[in-house]
Amino acid sequence: MKLKRFLLRYYPPGIILEYVQGGEVKTKSIDLLDLSTATDVDALVEDIKKAEPLITASRKNQIVHLILRLQEKLRQQVDHKFYLFKVLRAHILPLTNVAFNKSGSCFITGSYDRTCKLWDTASGEELHTLEGHRNVVYAIAFNNPYGDKIATGSFDKTCKLWSVDTGKCYYTFRGHTAEIVCLSFNLQSTLVATGSMDTTAKLWDIQNGEEVVTLTGHSAEIIALSFNTTGDRIITGSFDHTVAVWDVGTGRRMHTLIGHRGEISSAQFNWDCTLIVTGSMDKTCMLWNALTGKRVATLTGHDDEVLDVCFDYTGQHIATASADGSARVYSAETKKCIAKLEGHGGEISKICFNPQGSRILTASCDKTARLWDPQSGQCIQILEGHTDEIFSCAFNYKGDIIITGSKDNTCRIWR
């Protein structure tokens, strides 16, 4: 094994090692999820050297330099005031979803008009219209971090894979017997997973366009799915009140997470793949050990359905959004509620952290999106202007651009 170079990863903090083994270039990451501005760098470097044989004494100064750069990034206070940059009337018929590529240089919109459109963020110009589906385009995604492919899932029961560059369709994935309502690429960008109203999920190979495996076992629609970061596990959330954990390589069901008393709305792994968070119509959010499938905690407090849940990038905090019009922040370690985000005038359907973990963005049917401080629960900014419910919101990787999608049929770019 020969070390080639180091790559820095800001969110979540880490160092990627690029090395050669048997003539092949490979990568592995040193995750520094607990890094803070107060961390003793020398002690940390000694720990890293002990744990990682690729890092020899001669590399020590390089590692110190990289960690100092990561600490510098953590010191930068994010006090970004967002202003409305562009309003895009994206489609004639209603929008279904919006998504950024990693940098935020372009984004996609799905619609009832049976198309997905690719847009340039800076100019607001349409780059491509992805045409070919025979029904609503509902689920859409970029293969981030690469961002050279787009997947679209449709009510026509198919998923299509497209080139960002040319707008051409590489493959049409056929096999589901009902609408596709969720999809996701793995981080390695080798597979796309689709979840359907037919109660199954399927994994597709994006190199050859073949179906790899069908995940069967749920007794009702699958409405959420998520790969872990290493790509060896995937979770599916269903209207049958359960979440299943599957082995990606074999398609075998490893665990069934049983405990919710209502339909699952959302499910996600944390970054280091040890925890799973699930949100449900039963008004609760549950935390599970991803390795054993055992429930670790039930996070209560909402008075109505939990519609969305997420971890921050480091996996230290969990945010929940509810139909009761409030959001909550919990500590993954103590399982206690740290902050209540109150102020929206209606249900909150979407919630996400910025990559730095210093802001939370919520989208609501009260026609506003809001930015919050996750520590104090204070509302920092209200993004106003949409004339109907906002159902989608997202940050780019730097956390300095926001996109919101609304039932008023516009997308708004804030920066």
Tab-separated table of C-alpha atoms in Angstrom:
chain	number	residue	atom	x	y	z
A	1	MET	CA	0.000	0.000	0.000
A	2	LYS	CA	1.389	3.368	-1.009
A	3	LEU	CA	-0.121	6.694	0.017
A	4	LYS	CA	-0.656	9.036	-2.953
A	5	ARG	CA	-2.262	12.133	-1.483
A	6	PHE	CA	-4.625	13.617	1.087
A	7	LEU	CA	-7.967	15.234	0.288
A	8	LEU	CA	-9.727	17.503	2.740
A	9	ARG	CA	-13.435	17.080	3.487
A	10	TYR	CA	-15.036	20.010	5.288
A	11	TYR	CA	-18.520	18.607	5.937
A	12	PRO	CA	-18.453	16.499	7.985
A	13	PRO	CA	-14.807	17.132	8.987
A	14	GLY	CA	-12.465	14.458	7.682
A	15	ILE	CA	-9.351	13.591	5.724
A	16	ILE	CA	-9.552	11.289	2.696
A	17	LEU	CA	-6.498	9.137	1.993
A	18	GLU	CA	-5.884	8.248	-1.630
A	19	TYR	CA	-3.578	5.238	-1.904
A	20	VAL	CA	-2.427	2.589	-4.355
A	21	GLN	CA	-2.910	-1.095	-3.592
A	22	GLY	CA	-2.138	-3.786	-6.154
A	23	GLY	CA	-1.976	-1.166	-8.886
A	24	GLU	CA	-5.449	0.150	-8.037
A	25	VAL	CA	-6.193	3.625	-6.670
A	26	LYS	CA	-8.385	3.396	-3.564
A	27	THR	CA	-9.621	5.797	-0.919
A	28	LYS	CA	-10.418	5.598	2.765
A	29	SER	CA	-11.571	8.314	5.089
A	30	ILE	CA	-10.540	9.389	8.556
A	31	ASP	CA	-13.733	10.838	10.020
A	32	LEU	CA	-13.170	13.629	12.563
A	33	LEU	CA	-16.814	14.049	13.593
A	34	ASP	CA	-15.962	15.303	17.098
A	35	LEU	CA	-13.393	17.866	15.941
A	36	SER	CA	-13.845	21.270	17.517
A	37	THR	CA	-11.819	24.484	17.631
A	38	ALA	CA	-10.595	23.405	21.099
A	39	THR	CA	-9.314	19.958	20.035
A	40	ASP	CA	-5.663	19.276	20.924
A	41	VAL	CA	-4.203	18.799	17.435
A	42	ASP	CA	-0.975	17.047	18.464
A	43	ALA	CA	-2.812	14.482	20.578
A	44	LEU	CA	-5.307	13.886	17.777
A	45	VAL	CA	-2.522	13.348	15.232
A	46	GLU	CA	-0.859	10.798	17.544
A	47	ASP	CA	-4.190	8.911	17.789
A	48	ILE	CA	-4.561	8.973	14.001
A	49	LYS	CA	-1.000	7.695	13.502
A	50	LYS	CA	-1.627	4.775	15.868
A	51	ALA	CA	-4.837	3.795	14.105
A	52	GLU	CA	-3.767	4.318	10.491
A	53	PRO	CA	-0.635	2.522	9.154
A	54	LEU	CA	-0.597	4.639	5.966
A	55	ILE	CA	0.293	7.695	8.043
A	56	THR	CA	3.984	7.553	8.868
A	57	ALA	CA	6.012	9.974	10.983
A	58	SER	CA	7.120	11.872	7.875
A	59	ARG	CA	3.491	12.725	7.120
A	60	LYS	CA	2.785	14.165	10.556
A	61	ASN	CA	3.238	17.830	9.626
A	62	GLN	CA	0.918	17.456	6.653
A	63	ILE	CA	-1.815	16.001	8.859
A	64	VAL	CA	-1.361	18.773	11.440
A	65	HIS	CA	-1.731	21.346	8.655
A	66	LEU	CA	-4.931	19.707	7.350
A	67	ILE	CA	-6.515	19.542	10.813
A	68	LEU	CA	-5.681	23.210	11.407
A	69	ARG	CA	-7.446	24.020	8.121
A	70	LEU	CA	-10.507	22.055	9.270
A	71	GLN	CA	-10.475	23.926	12.591
A	72	GLU	CA	-10.209	27.225	10.704
A	73	LYS	CA	-13.347	26.275	8.768
A	74	LEU	CA	-15.160	25.501	12.031
A	75	ARG	CA	-14.211	28.949	13.340
A	76	GLN	CA	-15.927	30.723	10.458
A	77	GLN	CA	-19.197	31.995	11.823
A	78	VAL	CA	-22.106	31.550	9.468
A	79	ASP	CA	-24.096	34.738	9.731
A	80	HIS	CA	-25.292	34.671	6.172
A	81	LYS	CA	-28.337	36.810	5.483
A	82	PHE	CA	-30.180	35.306	2.513
A	83	TYR	CA	-31.931	37.449	-0.047
A	84	LEU	CA	-34.195	36.452	-2.929
A	85	PHE	CA	-31.984	35.937	-5.968
A	86	LYS	CA	-34.398	34.525	-8.545
A	87	VAL	CA	-37.976	33.368	-8.998
A	88	LEU	CA	-38.407	30.651	-11.610
A	89	ARG	CA	-41.737	29.628	-13.058
A	90	ALA	CA	-40.441	26.190	-13.740
A	91	HIS	CA	-43.436	24.246	-15.087
A	92	ILE	CA	-47.007	24.876	-16.216
A	93	LEU	CA	-48.323	22.019	-14.038
A	94	PRO	CA	-47.480	21.625	-10.330
A	95	LEU	CA	-43.955	20.906	-9.124
A	96	THR	CA	-43.270	17.692	-7.219
A	97	ASN	CA	-39.674	18.085	-6.039
A	98	VAL	CA	-36.493	20.160	-6.314
A	99	ALA	CA	-32.851	19.120	-5.787
A	100	PHE	CA	-29.374	20.677	-6.010
A	101	ASN	CA	-26.158	19.223	-7.308
A	102	LYS	CA	-23.382	19.346	-4.696
A	103	SER	CA	-22.005	22.801	-5.421
A	104	GLY	CA	-25.428	24.292	-6.091
A	105	SER	CA	-24.362	25.380	-9.588
A	106	CYS	CA	-27.431	23.675	-11.023
A	107	PHE	CA	-30.682	22.162	-9.785
A	108	ILE	CA	-33.539	20.027	-11.028
A	109	THR	CA	-37.327	20.252	-10.783
A	110	GLY	CA	-39.843	17.443	-11.217
A	111	SER	CA	-43.423	18.063	-12.266
A	112	TYR	CA	-46.887	16.771	-13.033
A	113	ASP	CA	-46.143	17.822	-16.632
A	114	ARG	CA	-44.192	14.513	-16.954
A	115	THR	CA	-40.802	16.200	-17.268
A	116	CYS	CA	-37.784	16.991	-15.161
A	117	LYS	CA	-35.948	20.235	-15.917
A	118	LEU	CA	-32.309	21.056	-15.282
A	119	TRP	CA	-31.521	24.685	-14.427
A	120	ASP	CA	-28.433	26.842	-14.123
A	121	THR	CA	-28.595	28.437	-10.669
A	122	ALA	CA	-26.624	31.603	-11.453
A	123	SER	CA	-28.497	32.595	-14.602
A	124	GLY	CA	-31.840	30.896	-13.915
A	125	GLU	CA	-31.703	29.474	-17.427
A	126	GLU	CA	-33.111	26.114	-18.362
A	127	LEU	CA	-30.285	23.786	-19.481
A	128	HIS	CA	-32.285	20.674	-20.413
A	129	THR	CA	-35.822	19.332	-20.339
A	130	LEU	CA	-35.712	15.604	-19.607
A	131	GLU	CA	-38.666	14.208	-21.549
A	132	GLY	CA	-39.877	10.643	-21.899
A	133	HIS	CA	-41.926	9.720	-18.829
A	134	ARG	CA	-45.608	9.012	-19.436
A	135	ASN	CA	-46.874	10.245	-16.113
A	136	VAL	CA	-45.972	12.510	-13.169
A	137	VAL	CA	-42.211	12.800	-12.445
A	138	TYR	CA	-42.265	12.538	-8.677
A	139	ALA	CA	-38.854	11.540	-7.276
A	140	ILE	CA	-35.647	13.165	-8.554
A	141	ALA	CA	-31.972	13.134	-7.538
A	142	PHE	CA	-28.432	13.938	-8.634
A	143	ASN	CA	-25.708	11.339	-8.067
A	144	ASN	CA	-23.931	13.650	-5.623
A	145	PRO	CA	-21.074	14.239	-4.939
A	146	TYR	CA	-20.312	13.610	-8.651
A	147	GLY	CA	-23.366	15.336	-10.080
A	148	ASP	CA	-22.973	14.037	-13.646
A	149	LYS	CA	-26.168	11.941	-13.613
A	150	ILE	CA	-29.816	12.452	-12.714
A	151	ALA	CA	-32.395	9.821	-11.772
A	152	THR	CA	-36.140	10.424	-12.185
A	153	GLY	CA	-38.864	8.206	-10.717
A	154	SER	CA	-42.357	8.418	-12.133
A	155	PHE	CA	-45.959	7.423	-11.601
A	156	ASP	CA	-45.510	5.586	-14.944
A	157	LYS	CA	-43.732	2.880	-12.829
A	158	THR	CA	-40.329	3.492	-14.413
A	159	CYS	CA	-37.122	5.205	-13.366
A	160	LYS	CA	-34.866	6.883	-15.920
A	161	LEU	CA	-31.169	7.693	-15.710
A	162	TRP	CA	-29.976	10.826	-17.540
A	163	SER	CA	-26.758	12.606	-18.470
A	164	VAL	CA	-26.414	16.051	-16.878
A	165	ASP	CA	-24.104	17.052	-19.691
A	166	THR	CA	-26.282	16.205	-22.686
A	167	GLY	CA	-29.749	15.667	-21.193
A	168	LYS	CA	-29.893	12.281	-22.938
A	169	CYS	CA	-31.466	9.227	-21.281
A	170	TYR	CA	-28.955	6.441	-20.567
A	171	TYR	CA	-31.428	3.831	-19.297
A	172	THR	CA	-35.067	3.246	-18.464
A	173	PHE	CA	-35.439	0.924	-15.475
A	174	ARG	CA	-38.600	-1.174	-15.814
A	175	GLY	CA	-39.978	-3.697	-13.335
A	176	HIS	CA	-42.104	-1.952	-10.725
A	177	THR	CA	-45.840	-2.626	-10.966
A	178	ALA	CA	-46.968	0.674	-9.382
A	179	GLU	CA	-45.850	4.296	-8.990
A	180	ILE	CA	-42.254	5.058	-7.970
A	181	VAL	CA	-42.383	7.584	-5.137
A	182	CYS	CA	-38.822	7.679	-3.767
A	183	LEU	CA	-35.318	7.092	-5.050
A	184	SER	CA	-31.712	7.523	-4.047
A	185	PHE	CA	-28.200	7.007	-5.386
A	186	ASN	CA	-25.572	5.438	-3.158
A	187	LEU	CA	-22.663	7.792	-2.376
A	188	GLN	CA	-20.360	5.614	-4.486
A	189	SER	CA	-22.588	6.342	-7.496
A	190	THR	CA	-22.780	2.708	-8.612
A	191	LEU	CA	-26.425	2.040	-7.732
A	192	VAL	CA	-29.763	3.802	-7.738
A	193	ALA	CA	-32.547	2.535	-5.475
A	194	THR	CA	-36.247	3.023	-6.209
A	195	GLY	CA	-39.166	2.635	-3.799
A	196	SER	CA	-42.663	1.992	-5.040
A	197	MET	CA	-46.341	1.803	-4.154
A	198	ASP	CA	-46.037	-1.884	-5.198
A	199	THR	CA	-44.458	-2.511	-1.708
A	200	THR	CA	-41.003	-3.289	-3.128
A	201	ALA	CA	-37.742	-1.455	-3.597
A	202	LYS	CA	-35.313	-2.246	-6.397
A	203	LEU	CA	-31.590	-1.635	-6.817
A	204	TRP	CA	-30.313	-0.859	-10.316
A	205	ASP	CA	-26.766	-0.891	-11.682
A	206	ILE	CA	-26.090	2.493	-13.274
A	207	GLN	CA	-23.194	1.190	-15.398
A	208	ASN	CA	-25.114	-1.504	-17.290
A	209	GLY	CA	-28.739	-0.533	-16.594
A	210	GLU	CA	-29.605	-3.937	-15.118
A	211	GLU	CA	-31.753	-4.652	-12.070
A	212	VAL	CA	-29.467	-5.917	-9.295
A	213	VAL	CA	-32.023	-7.065	-6.733
A	214	THR	CA	-35.611	-6.589	-5.561
A	215	LEU	CA	-36.176	-5.953	-1.858
A	216	THR	CA	-39.444	-7.679	-0.945
A	217	GLY	CA	-41.061	-8.051	2.456
A	218	HIS	CA	-43.051	-4.910	3.202
A	219	SER	CA	-46.835	-5.283	3.269
A	220	ALA	CA	-47.596	-1.715	2.150
A	221	GLU	CA	-46.176	1.119	0.037
A	222	ILE	CA	-42.521	2.121	0.443
A	223	ILE	CA	-42.322	5.898	0.736
A	224	ALA	CA	-38.786	6.494	2.023
A	225	LEU	CA	-35.381	4.973	1.373
A	226	SER	CA	-31.828	5.834	2.233
A	227	PHE	CA	-28.370	4.310	1.737
A	228	ASN	CA	-25.760	4.537	4.466
A	229	THR	CA	-22.532	6.356	3.595
A	230	THR	CA	-20.464	3.185	3.096
A	231	GLY	CA	-23.092	1.844	0.693
A	232	ASP	CA	-23.417	-1.631	2.216
A	233	ARG	CA	-26.846	-1.039	3.794
A	234	ILE	CA	-30.097	0.551	2.698
A	235	ILE	CA	-33.234	1.291	4.707
A	236	THR	CA	-36.817	1.379	3.448
A	237	GLY	CA	-39.695	3.021	5.303
A	238	SER	CA	-43.231	1.859	4.653
A	239	PHE	CA	-46.891	2.564	5.293
A	240	ASP	CA	-46.872	-0.831	7.084
A	241	HIS	CA	-45.416	1.084	10.097
A	242	THR	CA	-41.989	-0.598	9.815
A	243	VAL	CA	-38.530	0.232	8.501
A	244	ALA	CA	-36.418	-2.557	7.022
A	245	VAL	CA	-32.611	-2.638	6.974
A	246	TRP	CA	-31.224	-4.520	3.955
A	247	ASP	CA	-27.811	-5.828	2.968
A	248	VAL	CA	-27.066	-4.142	-0.363
A	249	GLY	CA	-24.785	-6.928	-1.616
A	250	THR	CA	-27.245	-9.783	-1.106
A	251	GLY	CA	-30.634	-8.051	-0.905
A	252	ARG	CA	-31.206	-9.874	2.387
A	253	ARG	CA	-33.276	-8.207	5.095
A	254	MET	CA	-31.014	-7.770	8.140
A	255	HIS	CA	-33.469	-6.145	10.555
A	256	THR	CA	-37.046	-4.966	10.773
A	257	LEU	CA	-37.446	-1.904	12.967
A	258	ILE	CA	-40.788	-2.473	14.706
A	259	GLY	CA	-42.248	0.005	17.165
A	260	HIS	CA	-44.026	2.801	15.329
A	261	ARG	CA	-47.835	2.784	15.446
A	262	GLY	CA	-48.391	4.747	12.270
A	263	GLU	CA	-47.084	5.085	8.736
A	264	ILE	CA	-43.392	5.932	8.387
A	265	SER	CA	-42.785	9.389	6.898
A	266	SER	CA	-39.015	9.496	6.782
A	267	ALA	CA	-35.878	7.482	7.650
A	268	GLN	CA	-32.160	8.247	7.568
A	269	PHE	CA	-28.748	6.889	8.638
A	270	ASN	CA	-26.252	9.061	10.485
A	271	TRP	CA	-22.866	9.672	8.844
A	272	ASP	CA	-20.915	6.928	10.633
A	273	CYS	CA	-23.679	4.366	9.928
A	274	THR	CA	-24.279	3.489	13.605
A	275	LEU	CA	-27.736	5.047	14.058
A	276	ILE	CA	-31.005	5.250	12.141
A	277	VAL	CA	-33.651	7.882	12.778
A	278	THR	CA	-37.288	7.352	11.771
A	279	GLY	CA	-40.289	9.681	11.780
A	280	SER	CA	-43.885	8.529	11.812
A	281	MET	CA	-47.500	9.591	11.599
A	282	ASP	CA	-47.753	8.302	15.207
A	283	LYS	CA	-46.319	11.716	16.315
A	284	THR	CA	-42.984	10.226	17.384
A	285	CYS	CA	-39.454	9.961	16.114
A	286	MET	CA	-37.424	6.855	16.995
A	287	LEU	CA	-33.697	6.255	17.173
A	288	TRP	CA	-32.331	2.784	16.376
A	289	ASN	CA	-28.996	0.991	16.607
A	290	ALA	CA	-28.194	0.349	12.928
A	291	LEU	CA	-26.058	-2.717	13.685
A	292	THR	CA	-28.487	-4.583	15.977
A	293	GLY	CA	-31.823	-3.142	14.839
A	294	LYS	CA	-32.742	-2.402	18.461
A	295	ARG	CA	-34.584	0.765	19.430
A	296	VAL	CA	-32.369	3.175	21.358
A	297	ALA	CA	-34.885	5.932	22.119
A	298	THR	CA	-38.301	7.363	21.359
A	299	LEU	CA	-38.209	11.123	20.887
A	300	THR	CA	-41.576	12.528	21.899
A	301	GLY	CA	-43.052	16.000	22.239
A	302	HIS	CA	-44.923	16.647	19.000
A	303	ASP	CA	-48.724	16.925	19.110
A	304	ASP	CA	-49.264	15.758	15.551
A	305	GLU	CA	-47.684	13.645	12.808
A	306	VAL	CA	-43.897	13.822	12.375
A	307	LEU	CA	-43.479	14.556	8.654
A	308	ASP	CA	-39.696	14.736	8.300
A	309	VAL	CA	-36.566	13.860	10.294
A	310	CYS	CA	-32.856	14.343	9.665
A	311	PHE	CA	-29.408	14.166	11.227
A	312	ASP	CA	-26.873	16.959	10.923
A	313	TYR	CA	-23.734	16.036	8.942
A	314	THR	CA	-21.806	14.852	12.009
A	315	GLY	CA	-24.740	12.837	13.369
A	316	GLN	CA	-24.718	14.647	16.709
A	317	HIS	CA	-28.109	16.305	16.350
A	318	ILE	CA	-31.517	15.220	15.076
A	319	ALA	CA	-34.186	17.584	13.791
A	320	THR	CA	-37.882	16.727	13.469
A	321	ALA	CA	-40.644	18.558	11.584
A	322	SER	CA	-44.286	18.105	12.434
A	323	ALA	CA	-47.830	18.779	11.286
A	324	ASP	CA	-48.253	20.582	14.642
A	325	GLY	CA	-46.373	23.535	13.095
A	326	SER	CA	-43.247	23.131	15.206
A	327	ALA	CA	-39.816	21.570	14.758
A	328	ARG	CA	-37.552	20.148	17.435
A	329	VAL	CA	-33.844	19.528	17.848
A	330	TYR	CA	-32.603	16.567	19.904
A	331	SER	CA	-29.145	15.477	21.001
A	332	ALA	CA	-28.268	12.064	19.529
A	333	GLU	CA	-26.117	11.404	22.589
A	334	THR	CA	-28.457	12.372	25.441
A	335	LYS	CA	-31.713	11.862	23.439
A	336	LYS	CA	-32.987	15.054	25.079
A	337	CYS	CA	-34.767	17.907	23.311
A	338	ILE	CA	-32.332	20.827	22.976
A	339	ALA	CA	-34.586	23.340	21.220
A	340	LYS	CA	-38.158	23.884	20.061
A	341	LEU	CA	-38.527	25.815	16.827
A	342	GLU	CA	-41.848	27.617	17.065
A	343	GLY	CA	-43.279	30.323	14.795
A	344	HIS	CA	-44.624	28.702	11.630
A	345	GLY	CA	-48.352	29.158	11.089
A	346	GLY	CA	-48.957	25.668	9.719
A	347	GLU	CA	-47.493	22.219	9.269
A	348	ILE	CA	-43.803	21.828	8.475
A	349	SER	CA	-43.227	19.254	5.756
A	350	LYS	CA	-39.442	19.512	5.296
A	351	ILE	CA	-36.452	20.109	7.533
A	352	CYS	CA	-32.694	20.089	6.961
A	353	PHE	CA	-29.435	21.297	8.501
A	354	ASN	CA	-26.896	23.367	6.623
A	355	PRO	CA	-23.629	21.421	6.122
A	356	GLN	CA	-21.977	23.306	8.995
A	357	GLY	CA	-24.774	22.254	11.372
A	358	SER	CA	-25.193	25.865	12.484
A	359	ARG	CA	-28.575	26.496	10.839
A	360	ILE	CA	-31.810	24.616	10.282
A	361	LEU	CA	-34.099	25.289	7.324
A	362	THR	CA	-37.823	24.467	7.467
A	363	ALA	CA	-40.525	24.574	4.797
A	364	SER	CA	-44.159	25.054	5.718
A	365	CYS	CA	-47.686	25.233	4.357
A	366	ASP	CA	-47.828	28.790	5.810
A	367	LYS	CA	-46.039	29.826	2.546
A	368	THR	CA	-42.747	30.613	4.302
A	369	ALA	CA	-39.423	28.895	4.840
A	370	ARG	CA	-37.519	29.743	7.993
A	371	LEU	CA	-33.919	29.650	9.175
A	372	TRP	CA	-33.272	28.742	12.801
A	373	ASP	CA	-30.420	28.542	15.266
A	374	PRO	CA	-30.445	24.865	16.362
A	375	GLN	CA	-28.870	25.663	19.757
A	376	SER	CA	-31.225	28.424	20.930
A	377	GLY	CA	-34.266	27.596	18.798
A	378	GLN	CA	-34.397	31.220	17.684
A	379	CYS	CA	-35.779	32.082	14.255
A	380	ILE	CA	-32.976	33.912	12.388
A	381	GLN	CA	-34.761	34.730	9.143
A	382	ILE	CA	-38.113	34.246	7.399
A	383	LEU	CA	-37.969	33.618	3.648
A	384	GLU	CA	-41.194	35.171	2.378
A	385	GLY	CA	-42.686	35.577	-1.077
A	386	HIS	CA	-44.188	32.262	-2.112
A	387	THR	CA	-47.972	32.490	-2.514
A	388	ASP	CA	-48.750	28.866	-1.612
A	389	GLU	CA	-47.457	25.991	0.494
A	390	ILE	CA	-43.689	25.279	0.342
A	391	PHE	CA	-43.055	21.531	0.145
A	392	SER	CA	-39.347	21.408	-0.608
A	393	CYS	CA	-36.204	23.186	0.579
A	394	ALA	CA	-32.484	22.504	0.368
A	395	PHE	CA	-29.004	23.925	0.923
A	396	ASN	CA	-26.063	23.506	-1.404
A	397	TYR	CA	-22.881	21.946	0.027
A	398	LYS	CA	-21.341	25.257	1.085
A	399	GLY	CA	-24.557	26.302	2.803
A	400	ASP	CA	-24.673	29.667	1.018
A	401	ILE	CA	-27.511	28.984	-1.453
A	402	ILE	CA	-31.054	27.829	-0.635
A	403	ILE	CA	-33.714	26.563	-2.991
A	404	THR	CA	-37.432	26.427	-2.126
A	405	GLY	CA	-40.181	24.769	-4.155
A	406	SER	CA	-43.839	25.667	-3.735
A	407	LYS	CA	-47.330	24.742	-4.833
A	408	ASP	CA	-47.461	28.253	-6.334
A	409	ASN	CA	-45.467	26.580	-9.128
A	410	THR	CA	-42.319	28.599	-8.593
A	411	CYS	CA	-38.855	27.796	-7.391
A	412	ARG	CA	-37.060	30.482	-5.492
A	413	ILE	CA	-33.291	30.757	-5.224
A	414	TRP	CA	-31.992	32.546	-2.118
A	415	ARG	CA	-28.355	33.460	-1.646
